[in-house]
Coordinates of C-alpha atoms and ligand atoms in Angstrom, one line a residue:
M134 CA -74.7 -27.8 -66.1
N135 CA -75.5 -24.5 -64.3
A136 CA -74.9 -21.2 -66.1
T137 CA -71.6 -20.4 -64.3
N138 CA -70.2 -23.8 -65.0
S139 CA -71.1 -23.4 -68.7
L140 CA -69.1 -20.2 -68.7
K141 CA -66.2 -21.8 -67.0
D142 CA -66.3 -24.7 -69.5
K143 CA -65.9 -22.4 -72.5
C144 CA -63.2 -20.1 -71.0
N145 CA -59.5 -20.8 -70.6
A146 CA -58.2 -20.7 -67.1
N147 CA -56.9 -17.1 -67.5
S148 CA -60.2 -15.8 -68.9
F149 CA -62.2 -17.4 -66.1
K150 CA -59.9 -16.0 -63.4
K151 CA -60.5 -12.5 -64.7
L152 CA -64.2 -13.0 -64.2
E153 CA -63.9 -14.6 -60.8
E154 CA -61.8 -11.7 -59.6
L155 CA -64.7 -9.4 -60.3
D156 CA -66.4 -11.1 -57.4
N157 CA -69.9 -10.5 -58.8
K158 CA -72.0 -13.6 -58.8
L159 CA -75.0 -12.0 -60.5
L160 CA -72.8 -10.9 -63.4
L161 CA -71.3 -14.3 -63.8
E162 CA -74.7 -15.9 -63.9
W163 CA -75.8 -13.5 -66.6
L164 CA -72.7 -14.2 -68.6
G165 CA -73.3 -17.9 -68.1
D166 CA -76.9 -17.5 -69.3
C167 CA -75.6 -15.8 -72.5
V168 CA -73.1 -18.6 -73.1
Q169 CA -75.8 -21.3 -72.7
L170 CA -78.1 -19.4 -75.1
C171 CA -75.5 -18.4 -77.8
Q172 CA -73.4 -21.6 -77.5
P173 CA -70.0 -20.1 -78.6
E174 CA -67.2 -22.4 -79.3
S175 CA -65.0 -20.6 -76.8
V176 CA -65.0 -17.4 -74.6
Y177 CA -62.3 -14.9 -74.3
V178 CA -62.3 -12.3 -71.5
C179 CA -60.5 -9.0 -71.9
D180 CA -59.1 -7.0 -69.0
D181 CA -57.5 -3.6 -69.5
S182 CA -54.2 -5.1 -70.7
E183 CA -52.4 -4.3 -74.0
T184 CA -52.1 -8.1 -74.5
D185 CA -55.9 -8.4 -74.7
A186 CA -56.3 -5.4 -76.9
E187 CA -53.7 -6.9 -79.3
Y188 CA -55.5 -10.2 -79.2
I189 CA -58.7 -8.5 -80.3
R190 CA -56.9 -6.6 -83.1
Q191 CA -55.4 -9.8 -84.4
K192 CA -58.7 -11.6 -84.2
A193 CA -60.3 -8.8 -86.2
L194 CA -57.7 -9.5 -88.9
T195 CA -57.7 -13.3 -88.8
S196 CA -61.5 -13.6 -88.8
G197 CA -61.6 -11.4 -91.9
G198 CA -63.8 -8.8 -90.2
E199 CA -61.0 -6.3 -90.9
K200 CA -58.3 -6.2 -93.5
A201 CA -54.9 -4.6 -93.1
L202 CA -54.3 -1.6 -95.4
A203 CA -51.0 -0.2 -96.8
T204 CA -50.5 2.4 -94.0
K205 CA -49.4 0.9 -90.7
G206 CA -52.2 0.5 -88.2
H207 CA -54.9 1.2 -90.8
T208 CA -57.6 -1.5 -91.4
V209 CA -60.8 -1.6 -93.3
H210 CA -64.2 -3.2 -92.4
F211 CA -67.2 -3.6 -94.6
D212 CA -70.8 -3.8 -93.5
G213 CA -73.2 -5.4 -96.0
P214 CA -75.1 -3.4 -98.6
K215 CA -78.2 -3.4 -96.4
D216 CA -76.4 -2.7 -93.2
Q217 CA -74.9 0.7 -93.7
A218 CA -76.6 2.8 -91.1
R219 CA -78.5 3.0 -87.8
D220 CA -81.8 1.2 -88.2
P221 CA -84.6 2.9 -86.3
E222 CA -87.2 0.6 -87.9
H223 CA -85.7 -2.5 -86.2
T224 CA -84.9 -0.7 -83.0
A225 CA -87.4 -1.1 -80.2
Y226 CA -87.8 -0.6 -76.5
L227 CA -89.1 -3.5 -74.4
L228 CA -91.8 -2.3 -72.0
P229 CA -94.1 -3.8 -69.5
E230 CA -97.6 -4.5 -70.8
G231 CA -99.8 -1.5 -71.3
M232 CA -96.9 1.0 -71.3
T233 CA -96.1 3.1 -74.4
L234 CA -93.6 5.8 -75.4
G235 CA -96.0 7.5 -77.8
P236 CA -95.1 7.9 -81.5
F237 CA -91.6 8.1 -83.1
R238 CA -90.2 5.0 -81.5
N239 CA -91.1 1.3 -81.6
T240 CA -92.0 -0.6 -78.5
I241 CA -92.7 -4.2 -77.8
E242 CA -94.2 -6.0 -74.8
R243 CA -91.2 -7.1 -72.7
Q244 CA -92.0 -10.8 -72.1
K245 CA -92.8 -11.3 -75.8
G246 CA -89.7 -9.4 -76.8
L247 CA -87.4 -11.4 -74.5
K248 CA -88.9 -14.7 -75.8
E249 CA -88.3 -13.6 -79.4
L250 CA -84.7 -12.6 -78.5
D251 CA -84.1 -16.0 -77.0
D252 CA -85.2 -17.6 -80.2
L253 CA -83.0 -15.3 -82.3
F254 CA -79.9 -15.6 -80.1
K255 CA -80.2 -19.4 -79.7
D256 CA -76.9 -21.0 -81.0
S257 CA -76.1 -17.7 -82.7
M258 CA -72.4 -18.0 -81.8
A259 CA -72.0 -21.7 -82.7
G260 CA -68.5 -22.2 -84.1
K261 CA -67.5 -18.7 -83.1
E262 CA -65.6 -17.1 -80.2
M263 CA -67.4 -14.9 -77.7
Y264 CA -65.6 -11.9 -76.4
I265 CA -66.4 -10.4 -73.1
L266 CA -65.1 -6.9 -72.5
F267 CA -65.4 -4.2 -69.8
F268 CA -65.5 -0.5 -70.5
C269 CA -66.4 2.7 -68.8
L270 CA -68.7 5.5 -70.1
G271 CA -67.0 8.7 -69.2
P272 CA -63.6 9.1 -67.5
T273 CA -63.1 6.3 -64.9
G274 CA -63.3 7.2 -61.3
S275 CA -65.6 10.2 -61.7
D276 CA -69.3 10.9 -61.0
F277 CA -69.8 10.6 -64.8
S278 CA -68.6 7.0 -65.0
I279 CA -70.9 4.2 -65.8
P280 CA -69.5 0.6 -65.9
C281 CA -70.4 -1.5 -68.9
V282 CA -70.0 -5.0 -70.1
Q283 CA -70.1 -6.0 -73.7
I284 CA -70.5 -9.4 -75.1
T285 CA -70.0 -9.8 -78.8
D286 CA -68.9 -12.4 -81.4
S287 CA -67.5 -9.7 -83.7
A288 CA -63.8 -8.8 -83.2
Y289 CA -64.5 -5.7 -85.3
V290 CA -67.1 -4.5 -82.8
A291 CA -64.8 -5.3 -79.9
H292 CA -61.9 -3.5 -81.6
S293 CA -64.1 -0.5 -82.4
E294 CA -65.2 -0.3 -78.8
D295 CA -61.6 -0.5 -77.6
I296 CA -60.7 2.5 -79.8
L297 CA -63.8 4.5 -78.8
Y298 CA -64.1 3.9 -75.1
R299 CA -62.1 3.8 -71.9
R300 CA -61.1 0.3 -70.8
G301 CA -63.1 -0.4 -67.6
Y302 CA -62.1 -3.8 -66.1
Q303 CA -60.3 -2.3 -63.1
H304 CA -63.1 0.3 -62.7
F305 CA -65.6 -2.5 -62.9
K306 CA -63.8 -4.4 -60.2
K307 CA -64.2 -1.5 -57.8
V308 CA -67.8 -0.5 -58.5
A309 CA -69.8 -2.9 -60.4
A310 CA -71.1 -5.0 -57.5
K311 CA -72.5 -1.7 -56.0
E312 CA -73.7 -0.1 -59.3
A313 CA -75.8 -1.8 -61.9
P314 CA -73.6 -2.0 -65.0
F315 CA -75.1 -1.5 -68.5
R316 CA -75.0 -4.8 -70.3
F317 CA -74.8 -5.4 -74.1
L318 CA -75.2 -8.7 -76.0
H319 CA -74.3 -8.6 -79.6
S320 CA -74.1 -11.3 -82.3
A321 CA -73.4 -10.5 -86.0
G322 CA -75.5 -13.6 -86.7
R323 CA -75.0 -15.8 -89.7
L324 CA -72.1 -14.6 -91.8
E325 CA -71.1 -15.0 -95.4
N326 CA -67.9 -13.2 -96.5
N327 CA -68.0 -11.6 -93.1
V328 CA -71.3 -9.9 -93.8
S329 CA -74.4 -10.5 -91.6
Q330 CA -76.9 -12.4 -93.8
D331 CA -80.2 -12.2 -92.0
V332 CA -80.6 -8.5 -92.0
E333 CA -84.4 -8.7 -92.2
K334 CA -84.1 -10.3 -88.7
R335 CA -82.0 -7.5 -87.5
R336 CA -82.9 -6.4 -83.9
I337 CA -81.7 -3.7 -81.7
W338 CA -83.8 -4.1 -78.7
I339 CA -83.5 -2.1 -75.5
D340 CA -84.6 -3.8 -72.3
L341 CA -85.1 -0.9 -70.0
G342 CA -86.2 -3.2 -67.1
G343 CA -82.8 -5.0 -67.2
M344 CA -80.7 -2.1 -68.3
R345 CA -79.5 -4.3 -71.2
V346 CA -79.4 -3.9 -75.0
Y347 CA -79.5 -6.8 -77.4
S348 CA -78.3 -6.5 -81.0
I349 CA -78.3 -9.2 -83.6
N350 CA -77.9 -9.8 -87.4
T351 CA -76.1 -6.5 -87.9
Q352 CA -72.6 -5.2 -87.8
Y353 CA -72.9 -1.5 -88.5
A354 CA -71.3 0.2 -85.4
G355 CA -74.3 2.4 -84.7
N356 CA -76.4 -0.7 -84.2
T357 CA -73.8 -2.9 -82.5
V358 CA -71.2 -1.0 -80.4
G359 CA -73.0 -1.1 -77.1
L360 CA -71.5 2.0 -75.5
K361 CA -72.5 4.2 -78.4
K362 CA -76.2 4.7 -79.2
L363 CA -77.3 1.6 -77.4
A364 CA -76.0 2.9 -74.1
L365 CA -77.3 6.4 -74.8
R366 CA -80.8 5.1 -74.5
L367 CA -80.1 3.5 -71.1
A368 CA -78.2 6.6 -69.9
I369 CA -81.1 8.9 -70.7
K370 CA -83.3 6.7 -68.5
K371 CA -80.7 6.8 -65.7
A372 CA -80.2 10.5 -66.1
H373 CA -84.0 11.1 -65.8
Q374 CA -84.0 9.1 -62.6
E375 CA -81.0 10.9 -61.1
G376 CA -81.5 14.5 -62.4
W377 CA -78.8 15.0 -65.0
L378 CA -78.7 15.0 -68.8
A379 CA -77.3 12.4 -71.2
E380 CA -77.1 14.0 -74.5
H381 CA -76.3 13.4 -78.2
M382 CA -73.9 16.3 -78.1
L383 CA -70.4 17.3 -79.0
L384 CA -68.2 19.0 -76.4
M385 CA -65.5 21.5 -77.3
G386 CA -63.4 24.4 -76.1
I387 CA -63.9 27.6 -78.1
H388 CA -60.9 29.9 -77.8
G389 CA -61.6 33.5 -77.1
P390 CA -59.4 36.6 -76.7
E391 CA -56.3 36.5 -74.4
G392 CA -56.2 32.8 -73.9
R393 CA -59.8 32.5 -72.7
K394 CA -61.5 29.2 -73.4
S395 CA -65.2 28.6 -73.1
Y396 CA -66.7 25.1 -73.3
F397 CA -69.8 24.5 -75.4
T398 CA -71.9 21.4 -76.1
G399 CA -73.8 21.0 -79.4
A400 CA -76.6 18.8 -80.5
F401 CA -77.0 18.1 -84.2
P402 CA -78.8 15.2 -85.9
S403 CA -76.5 12.8 -87.7
A404 CA -74.5 14.2 -90.7
C405 CA -75.4 17.8 -90.0
G406 CA -72.0 19.1 -89.1
K407 CA -71.5 18.0 -85.5
T408 CA -68.1 16.3 -86.0
S409 CA -66.8 19.1 -88.3
T410 CA -67.9 21.7 -85.7
A411 CA -66.2 19.8 -82.9
M412 CA -63.0 19.6 -85.1
L413 CA -62.8 23.2 -86.2
P414 CA -59.3 24.6 -86.7
G415 CA -58.3 26.9 -83.9
E416 CA -60.6 25.2 -81.3
T417 CA -60.1 22.1 -79.2
I418 CA -62.2 19.0 -79.1
V419 CA -63.3 17.1 -76.1
G420 CA -65.8 14.9 -77.9
D421 CA -68.0 14.8 -81.0
D422 CA -71.0 12.6 -80.2
I423 CA -72.2 12.0 -76.6
A424 CA -71.8 14.1 -73.5
Y425 CA -73.2 13.9 -70.0
L426 CA -74.2 17.1 -68.2
R427 CA -74.4 17.4 -64.5
K428 CA -75.0 20.1 -62.0
R429 CA -72.2 20.8 -59.6
D430 CA -71.5 23.8 -57.3
G431 CA -74.1 26.0 -59.0
K432 CA -72.7 25.3 -62.5
V433 CA -73.3 22.8 -65.3
V434 CA -70.4 20.5 -66.0
A435 CA -69.9 18.0 -68.8
A436 CA -67.7 15.2 -69.9
N437 CA -67.3 13.2 -73.1
V438 CA -68.6 9.7 -72.7
E439 CA -66.2 8.5 -75.3
R440 CA -62.5 8.7 -76.0
G441 CA -62.7 8.2 -79.8
I442 CA -64.6 9.3 -82.9
F443 CA -66.7 7.2 -85.3
G444 CA -66.9 10.0 -87.8
I445 CA -68.3 10.4 -91.3
I446 CA -65.4 10.4 -93.8
R447 CA -67.4 11.8 -96.8
D448 CA -66.1 15.2 -97.9
V449 CA -63.1 15.1 -95.5
N450 CA -60.5 17.1 -97.3
P451 CA -57.5 19.2 -96.2
K452 CA -59.3 22.5 -96.8
D453 CA -62.5 21.9 -94.9
D454 CA -61.3 19.4 -92.2
P455 CA -57.5 19.9 -92.0
V456 CA -57.0 18.1 -88.7
I457 CA -58.9 15.0 -89.6
A458 CA -57.6 14.9 -93.1
D459 CA -54.1 14.9 -91.7
T460 CA -54.7 12.3 -89.0
I461 CA -56.3 9.7 -91.3
T462 CA -53.4 9.8 -93.7
K463 CA -50.8 9.0 -91.1
P464 CA -49.8 5.6 -89.5
D465 CA -52.1 5.1 -86.5
E466 CA -54.7 2.7 -85.2
I467 CA -57.7 3.6 -87.5
I468 CA -60.5 1.5 -88.8
F469 CA -62.0 2.7 -92.1
S470 CA -65.5 1.4 -92.8
N471 CA -67.4 1.2 -96.1
V472 CA -64.8 3.2 -98.1
L473 CA -63.3 1.9 -101.3
I474 CA -59.9 0.2 -101.2
N475 CA -57.9 0.9 -104.3
K476 CA -55.1 -1.1 -105.9
D477 CA -52.6 0.5 -103.6
N478 CA -54.5 -0.9 -100.7
A479 CA -55.5 2.6 -99.5
P480 CA -58.9 4.0 -98.7
R481 CA -60.9 6.3 -101.0
W482 CA -64.1 8.1 -100.0
L483 CA -66.7 10.3 -101.6
G484 CA -65.6 13.9 -101.7
D485 CA -61.9 13.2 -101.1
E486 CA -61.1 15.7 -103.9
R487 CA -59.1 13.2 -105.9
P488 CA -60.0 11.9 -109.4
P489 CA -62.6 9.1 -108.9
P490 CA -61.2 5.6 -108.8
E491 CA -61.9 3.2 -111.7
E492 CA -62.0 0.1 -109.6
G493 CA -61.4 -1.4 -106.2
M494 CA -63.1 -3.2 -103.4
N495 CA -66.1 -1.7 -101.5
F496 CA -69.1 -2.7 -99.4
Y497 CA -70.5 -4.3 -102.6
G498 CA -67.5 -6.5 -103.2
D499 CA -65.4 -5.9 -106.3
W500 CA -66.4 -2.6 -107.7
N501 CA -65.7 -0.9 -111.0
Q502 CA -67.0 2.3 -112.5
G503 CA -70.6 1.9 -113.8
L504 CA -71.5 -1.1 -111.5
T505 CA -75.2 -1.1 -110.9
D506 CA -77.3 -2.7 -108.2
V507 CA -80.3 -5.0 -108.6
H508 CA -82.5 -2.0 -109.3
G509 CA -80.2 -0.7 -112.0
N510 CA -78.9 2.2 -109.9
E511 CA -75.3 3.0 -110.1
V512 CA -73.3 1.9 -107.0
P513 CA -71.1 4.7 -105.7
Y514 CA -67.5 3.8 -105.1
A515 CA -67.9 4.4 -101.4
H516 CA -70.9 4.7 -99.2
K517 CA -72.1 8.1 -98.1
N518 CA -72.1 6.9 -94.5
A519 CA -68.5 5.5 -94.7
R520 CA -66.6 6.3 -91.6
Y521 CA -63.3 6.3 -89.7
T522 CA -62.8 5.1 -86.1
L523 CA -59.9 6.6 -84.2
R524 CA -58.8 7.8 -80.8
L525 CA -59.2 11.4 -79.9
N526 CA -55.7 11.6 -78.6
S527 CA -54.5 11.0 -82.1
L528 CA -55.7 14.5 -83.0
K529 CA -53.6 17.6 -82.8
N530 CA -56.5 19.6 -81.5
V531 CA -57.6 17.3 -78.6
D532 CA -58.5 19.3 -75.5
Q533 CA -56.5 18.6 -72.4
A534 CA -59.8 18.2 -70.4
L535 CA -60.6 15.0 -72.2
E536 CA -59.6 12.7 -69.3
D537 CA -60.5 15.2 -66.5
P538 CA -62.8 13.3 -64.1
K539 CA -64.3 16.6 -63.0
G540 CA -65.4 17.5 -66.5
V541 CA -65.6 21.1 -67.7
E542 CA -68.0 23.9 -67.1
V543 CA -70.5 24.4 -69.9
K544 CA -71.0 28.0 -71.0
G545 CA -73.2 27.4 -74.1
I546 CA -75.4 24.8 -75.7
I547 CA -75.9 24.8 -79.5
Y548 CA -78.7 23.2 -81.4
G549 CA -78.5 22.8 -85.2
G550 CA -80.3 21.0 -87.9
R551 CA -80.3 20.7 -91.7
D552 CA -82.8 23.4 -92.5
S553 CA -82.9 25.0 -95.9
T554 CA -85.6 27.6 -95.2
V555 CA -86.2 28.8 -91.6
W556 CA -83.5 29.1 -89.0
L557 CA -80.9 31.9 -89.2
P558 CA -77.1 31.1 -89.2
V559 CA -76.9 31.8 -85.4
Q560 CA -79.3 33.0 -82.8
Q561 CA -79.2 33.3 -79.0
S562 CA -82.3 32.3 -77.0
F563 CA -83.8 34.7 -74.5
D564 CA -83.4 32.3 -71.6
W565 CA -83.2 28.6 -70.7
Q566 CA -86.9 27.9 -71.2
H567 CA -87.1 29.8 -74.5
G568 CA -83.9 28.0 -75.7
V569 CA -85.0 24.5 -74.6
I570 CA -88.4 24.9 -76.2
T571 CA -88.0 27.0 -79.4
M572 CA -84.6 25.6 -80.2
G573 CA -83.9 22.2 -78.6
A574 CA -87.5 20.9 -78.6
S575 CA -88.2 22.4 -82.0
L576 CA -85.3 20.9 -83.8
E577 CA -86.1 19.5 -87.2
S578 CA -83.7 18.2 -89.8
E579 CA -83.7 17.0 -93.3
T580 CA -82.8 13.3 -93.2
T581 CA -79.4 12.0 -94.3
A582 CA -77.6 8.7 -95.1
A583 CA -76.7 8.2 -91.4
T584 CA -80.0 6.4 -90.9
L585 CA -81.7 3.9 -93.2
G586 CA -84.6 5.3 -95.2
A587 CA -85.3 8.2 -97.6
E588 CA -83.0 11.2 -97.5
G589 CA -83.9 14.9 -97.5
Q590 CA -87.2 14.6 -95.6
R591 CA -87.9 17.0 -92.8
K592 CA -87.8 15.0 -89.5
F593 CA -88.8 16.2 -86.1
D594 CA -85.8 15.5 -83.9
P595 CA -86.0 17.3 -80.5
M596 CA -82.6 17.7 -79.0
S597 CA -81.4 15.5 -81.9
C598 CA -82.3 12.7 -79.6
I599 CA -85.7 11.4 -80.7
D600 CA -84.4 8.0 -81.7
F601 CA -82.7 7.6 -78.3
L602 CA -85.5 8.6 -75.9
P603 CA -86.5 5.8 -73.6
S604 CA -89.4 7.8 -72.2
L605 CA -92.4 9.9 -73.2
L606 CA -91.4 13.1 -74.8
A607 CA -93.2 14.9 -72.1
D608 CA -91.0 13.4 -69.4
H609 CA -87.9 14.4 -71.3
L610 CA -89.0 18.0 -71.6
D611 CA -90.0 18.1 -68.0
R612 CA -86.5 16.9 -67.0
Y613 CA -84.9 19.4 -69.3
L614 CA -87.0 22.4 -68.1
S615 CA -86.4 21.6 -64.4
F616 CA -82.6 21.0 -64.9
S617 CA -82.1 24.7 -64.4
K618 CA -83.5 24.7 -60.9
G619 CA -81.0 25.8 -58.3
I620 CA -78.4 26.8 -60.9
K621 CA -77.3 30.4 -61.1
N622 CA -75.0 30.1 -64.2
M623 CA -77.0 28.1 -66.6
P624 CA -75.4 27.7 -70.0
T625 CA -76.8 30.0 -72.7
I626 CA -78.7 28.2 -75.5
F627 CA -78.1 29.0 -79.2
S628 CA -79.4 27.7 -82.5
V629 CA -77.3 27.5 -85.6
N630 CA -78.1 26.6 -89.2
Y631 CA -75.3 25.8 -91.7
F632 CA -77.7 24.8 -94.4
Q633 CA -79.9 27.8 -95.4
K634 CA -80.4 27.9 -99.1
D635 CA -81.3 30.7 -101.6
A636 CA -84.1 30.5 -104.1
K637 CA -81.8 28.7 -106.6
G638 CA -80.9 26.0 -104.0
G639 CA -77.3 27.3 -103.3
Y640 CA -76.1 27.5 -99.7
L641 CA -76.2 31.0 -98.2
T642 CA -73.2 30.4 -96.0
A643 CA -69.9 28.7 -96.6
M644 CA -68.8 25.6 -94.7
E645 CA -66.0 27.5 -93.0
D646 CA -68.3 30.3 -91.8
K647 CA -69.3 28.2 -88.8
R648 CA -65.9 29.2 -87.3
V649 CA -67.2 32.7 -87.1
W650 CA -70.6 31.8 -85.5
L651 CA -68.7 29.9 -82.8
K652 CA -66.4 32.7 -82.1
W653 CA -69.3 35.1 -81.9
M654 CA -71.1 32.8 -79.4
E655 CA -68.0 32.6 -77.3
L656 CA -67.8 36.4 -77.1
K657 CA -71.5 36.6 -76.4
V658 CA -71.5 34.3 -73.4
N659 CA -68.7 36.3 -72.0
G660 CA -70.5 39.6 -72.5
D661 CA -68.0 41.0 -75.1
V662 CA -70.5 41.7 -77.8
Q663 CA -74.0 43.2 -78.1
A664 CA -76.9 41.7 -80.1
K665 CA -80.1 42.6 -81.9
K666 CA -83.3 41.4 -80.5
L667 CA -85.6 39.6 -83.0
P668 CA -89.0 38.0 -82.1
T669 CA -87.2 34.6 -82.2
G670 CA -83.9 35.4 -80.3
Y671 CA -80.8 37.6 -80.4
I672 CA -78.6 37.8 -83.5
P673 CA -75.1 39.3 -84.0
L674 CA -74.5 42.9 -85.1
Y675 CA -73.1 43.4 -88.6
E676 CA -70.0 45.2 -87.3
D677 CA -69.0 42.3 -85.0
L678 CA -69.4 39.7 -87.8
E679 CA -67.5 41.9 -90.3
K680 CA -64.6 42.0 -87.8
L681 CA -64.7 38.3 -87.0
F682 CA -64.9 37.3 -90.7
R683 CA -61.7 39.3 -91.2
Q684 CA -60.0 38.0 -88.1
V685 CA -60.9 34.4 -88.3
L686 CA -61.2 33.7 -92.0
N687 CA -59.5 36.7 -93.6
K688 CA -62.6 37.2 -95.6
A689 CA -64.7 40.2 -96.5
Y690 CA -68.2 40.0 -95.1
T691 CA -70.6 42.5 -96.8
K692 CA -73.7 44.1 -95.5
Q693 CA -75.5 42.2 -98.3
D694 CA -74.2 38.9 -97.0
Y695 CA -75.5 39.8 -93.6
D696 CA -78.9 41.0 -94.8
Q697 CA -79.4 37.9 -96.9
Q698 CA -78.3 35.5 -94.2
F699 CA -80.1 37.1 -91.3
K700 CA -83.3 38.2 -93.0
L701 CA -86.1 37.0 -90.8
K702 CA -88.5 35.0 -92.9
I703 CA -91.7 35.3 -91.0
P704 CA -94.1 33.1 -93.1
E705 CA -91.6 30.2 -92.9
F706 CA -90.9 30.7 -89.2
L707 CA -94.7 30.9 -88.5
E708 CA -95.3 27.7 -90.5
K709 CA -92.6 25.9 -88.6
T710 CA -93.8 27.1 -85.2
R711 CA -97.3 25.9 -86.1
R712 CA -96.0 22.6 -87.2
I713 CA -94.1 22.1 -84.0
I714 CA -97.2 23.1 -81.9
D715 CA -99.3 20.6 -83.9
I716 CA -96.8 17.8 -83.3
Y717 CA -96.8 18.4 -79.6
K718 CA -100.6 18.7 -79.5
K719 CA -101.4 15.8 -81.7
Q720 CA -98.6 13.3 -81.3
A721 CA -97.6 13.6 -77.7
T722 CA -99.4 13.5 -74.3
N723 CA -98.9 15.4 -71.0
I724 CA -96.6 17.9 -72.6
P725 CA -95.7 20.6 -70.0
P726 CA -97.9 23.7 -70.5
A727 CA -94.7 25.8 -70.8
V728 CA -94.0 24.2 -74.2
F729 CA -97.3 25.6 -75.7
E730 CA -97.0 28.9 -73.8
T731 CA -93.5 29.5 -75.1
L732 CA -94.3 28.5 -78.7
Q733 CA -97.5 30.5 -78.7
A734 CA -95.8 33.6 -77.3
Q735 CA -93.2 33.3 -80.1
E736 CA -96.0 32.9 -82.7
K737 CA -97.7 36.1 -81.3
R738 CA -94.4 38.1 -81.5
L739 CA -93.9 36.9 -85.1
K740 CA -97.4 37.8 -86.1
E741 CA -97.2 41.3 -84.5
T742 CA -93.9 41.9 -86.3
Q743 CA -95.4 40.7 -89.6
Q744 CA -98.3 43.1 -89.2
E745 CA -96.0 46.0 -88.6
H746 CA -93.2 45.3 -91.0
G747 CA -94.3 42.6 -93.5
D748 CA -93.1 39.1 -94.3
Y749 CA -89.4 39.4 -94.9
I750 CA -87.5 41.6 -92.6
L751 CA -83.9 42.8 -92.7
P752 CA -82.0 43.0 -89.4
D753 CA -81.8 46.8 -89.6
M754 CA -85.5 46.9 -88.9
F755 CA -84.7 45.6 -85.4
G756 CA -83.1 47.9 -82.8
Ligands
LIG146 C1 -74.9 9.1 -85.6 O1 -75.4 8.7 -86.6 O2 -75.4 10.0 -84.9 C2 -73.5 8.7 -85.2 C3 -73.1 7.4 -85.8 O3 -72.9 9.3 -84.4 S1 -73.9 6.1 -85.1 O4 -73.0 5.3 -84.4 O5 -74.4 5.4 -86.2 O6 -75.0 6.6 -84.2
LIG147 MN1 -74.3 10.6 -83.3

């Protein structure tokens, strides 16, 4: 039987009709090849209808991949104990022989990789249903849109994707024959109690040649939901070819005086405050994870690739995250993952500011206080990387530009990492090149539970994108630096650091203080405030912050607070600059000379200041 006939054979008439109407022979052949390889029991094709969305929701429940909770629309999904985060170790790029991406990412020779994938996917869907779904990255019908097709045997993955992305069957019909769609093939692999069993054979392999991503033996959304991090890797490649930027960035409207609104993007490594920044009270959210930036009419414009959030639930509470805390306690279509379900059939998470539960069900199975794992370590009642999946339009503070096909003009770009010692709470770069190199390309962050592996280790994560870069770092930096060509109004680049610590290990700033840093940046890009010039960038004046703390947080902000938070720590800054220079020298090739020039110029300024004023310098020292 040829591939297309195999596909027809497994589809009901209605499903096959949907595929035929796409009028795309090549796509049908690929889908047929996947059917022949994975051997599903049946194939169900979704268009953009509510009927199909409901079919998927029901399948998620009847398959056991999700369970209904007490609140209407709420469900829970559990990933296995070893499948709780993105897995860089088993993620690799398939490349032609002899090509490499340098350090930080895994690669495998393409033909060898495809052969291994064939072996892994063989019969992987036996006895299961295969779902074929069409989505669009970015609003449909815009120059941001990228058509995508997802194949999966997990109704949970299909359901998550329907919450997180715009349905794209109709869009696909219009454009997919002309444009190469992104393609994703996922199988959860062998399941027991709905948990992927063969996690050591987990693969997230990116075939850049075919613009496809394969994912198997895993269910965690960051490894499986094609349009999320799997597509980001393909999108960065496409962006490099076409002269735009695909970014691991939030997109939000910051509200200034007299009804003014300025849009900012922000790149933060996972679990470093990206979602909570995007969700801040008083501001409006366009997106919290992935944005595309394009040049148009002399400006930079951006759109959110997604229409939902897959957010970390840990520490969500009414005080720090009022909007999200309110949304996830109301009836709505929300998937909770890797939380604990208590006897009232309701979710509990770490840091929910209620007395800890004594028992319940979690990613380990039946849980009770004191439960230990095979190593004798206590199993927490919920996972640190437990999450909620919901639509942005469920939020009170969603920005009206979410579905605007034109996108929004970007006024500022923020880079922030988890950095206990070096970066100041907020700094403005001198110009595009200085910002790209000393902030974006110098981003480091202490690791968190959002990726597998040890926590708390400083990781080099330029633009918070290192895991997603399908090219040499040098190419990426080249593209970034030249992005400003021909643009009069480039966004201003800032760095932030919410995680500075004092000598005793306490945080120097409060969680809510980020509201002030954002307001300051909004004023700054509009020329409403002045700044002090440090060797590393511009910082706010005390008077402006004092006023903003009062206005925004109704909180006193003392000169001592300011001095402590904005004290320039030259030995730490120099050490970091050296470390970054070394990484670029030793671990990467063909790095644009501008990278070294800019970092060395910063190093020189820091040393000169050190000679003149000493190691630790209060802001008053600078004019
Ligand atoms: C992140 O870890 O950056 C996330 C969640 O946004 S994941 O889908 O795992 O990438
Ligand atoms: Mn992310």
